[in-house]
Amino acid sequence: MPTGHVFSATSLDGFIARLDGGLDWLDTANTAGEDHGYQEFMDGIDGIVMGRATFDIALGFEPWPYDKPLLVLSRKLDPADIPSHLADRITIVRSVSDALAEGQRRGWDRIYVDGGATIRAFLDAGAISDMVISRIPVLIGTGLPLFGPLSGDLPLRHIETRAFPSGLVQSRYEVPR
């Protein structure tokens, strides 16, 4: 069964996006030539699972930012809603178990799990192995949280923390199984 892996950024006050989904504040930590380990992370990933809200935001990016196959976790998304130029790269799944089964069917070992609600659903299912969380040095005051209600406390094991010249602080945690 494939394992889920998180690579996400939050504002210092714990938000992954503004209430309207805006991500402009992420530019605070952009430094020319520094991807904060993102490409190395993606090189070890076989496919991506993201929720509908994250997918809707990603549809606004030009060019399309993902070169890996993508599963969109949504109970309501219709295949007709996927732009034709992406139809061969995107599959809709209805649950975490469906996503894991589809990943296994495709021979995936490692899945990049993206989007707050999707990450929480994978955590609740015990399907996340580790998380890389980058804290951007900005307070945005209100927004969409990375972590909201979980089914219970979830102890994590700290692996490492790195600080970058931009002020971004990145921590990696193992999620005990």
PDB file of C-alpha atoms in Angstrom, residues 2-8 41 109-114 119 122-123 126-134 155-160 171-177:
ATOM      1  CA  PRO A   2       1.413   3.426  -0.865  1.00  0.00           C
ATOM      2  CA  THR A   3       2.275   5.896   1.872  1.00  0.00           C
ATOM      3  CA  GLY A   4       1.240   9.553   2.086  1.00  0.00           C
ATOM      4  CA  HIS A   5       3.779  12.362   2.410  1.00  0.00           C
ATOM      5  CA  VAL A   6       3.143  16.046   3.075  1.00  0.00           C
ATOM      6  CA  PHE A   7       5.148  19.067   1.884  1.00  0.00           C
ATOM      7  CA  SER A   8       3.273  22.198   2.894  1.00  0.00           C
ATOM      8  CA  PHE A  41      10.768  15.933  -2.424  1.00  0.00           C
ATOM      9  CA  ASP A 109       4.958   3.777  -3.346  1.00  0.00           C
ATOM     10  CA  ARG A 110       4.889   7.440  -2.299  1.00  0.00           C
ATOM     11  CA  ILE A 111       1.980   9.872  -2.646  1.00  0.00           C
ATOM     12  CA  TYR A 112       2.240  13.638  -2.161  1.00  0.00           C
ATOM     13  CA  VAL A 113      -0.874  14.604  -0.180  1.00  0.00           C
ATOM     14  CA  ASP A 114      -1.813  18.266  -0.622  1.00  0.00           C
ATOM     15  CA  ILE A 119      -4.126  16.033   4.701  1.00  0.00           C
ATOM     16  CA  PHE A 122      -5.206  11.034   5.371  1.00  0.00           C
ATOM     17  CA  LEU A 123      -3.965  11.657   8.934  1.00  0.00           C
ATOM     18  CA  GLY A 126      -3.338   6.661   9.401  1.00  0.00           C
ATOM     19  CA  ALA A 127      -2.046   7.060   5.844  1.00  0.00           C
ATOM     20  CA  ILE A 128       0.603   9.789   6.322  1.00  0.00           C
ATOM     21  CA  SER A 129       4.200   8.688   6.963  1.00  0.00           C
ATOM     22  CA  ASP A 130       5.921  12.042   7.267  1.00  0.00           C
ATOM     23  CA  MET A 131       5.352  15.756   6.913  1.00  0.00           C
ATOM     24  CA  VAL A 132       7.594  18.620   5.863  1.00  0.00           C
ATOM     25  CA  ILE A 133       6.066  21.846   7.159  1.00  0.00           C
ATOM     26  CA  SER A 134       7.603  25.186   6.167  1.00  0.00           C
ATOM     27  CA  PRO A 155       2.001  12.650  18.507  1.00  0.00           C
ATOM     28  CA  LEU A 156       4.747  13.313  15.963  1.00  0.00           C
ATOM     29  CA  ARG A 157       8.473  12.541  15.999  1.00  0.00           C
ATOM     30  CA  HIS A 158      10.686  15.501  15.067  1.00  0.00           C
ATOM     31  CA  ILE A 159      13.306  14.533  12.488  1.00  0.00           C
ATOM     32  CA  GLU A 160      14.978  17.839  11.636  1.00  0.00           C
ATOM     33  CA  SER A 171      10.604  21.078   9.994  1.00  0.00           C
ATOM     34  CA  ARG A 172      10.239  17.425   9.097  1.00  0.00           C
ATOM     35  CA  TYR A 173       8.182  15.093  11.265  1.00  0.00           C
ATOM     36  CA  GLU A 174       7.562  11.378  11.189  1.00  0.00           C
ATOM     37  CA  VAL A 175       4.005  10.266  11.860  1.00  0.00           C
ATOM     38  CA  PRO A 176       4.269   7.093  13.966  1.00  0.00           C
ATOM     39  CA  ARG A 177       2.066   4.277  12.717  1.00  0.00           C
TER      40      ARG A 177
END
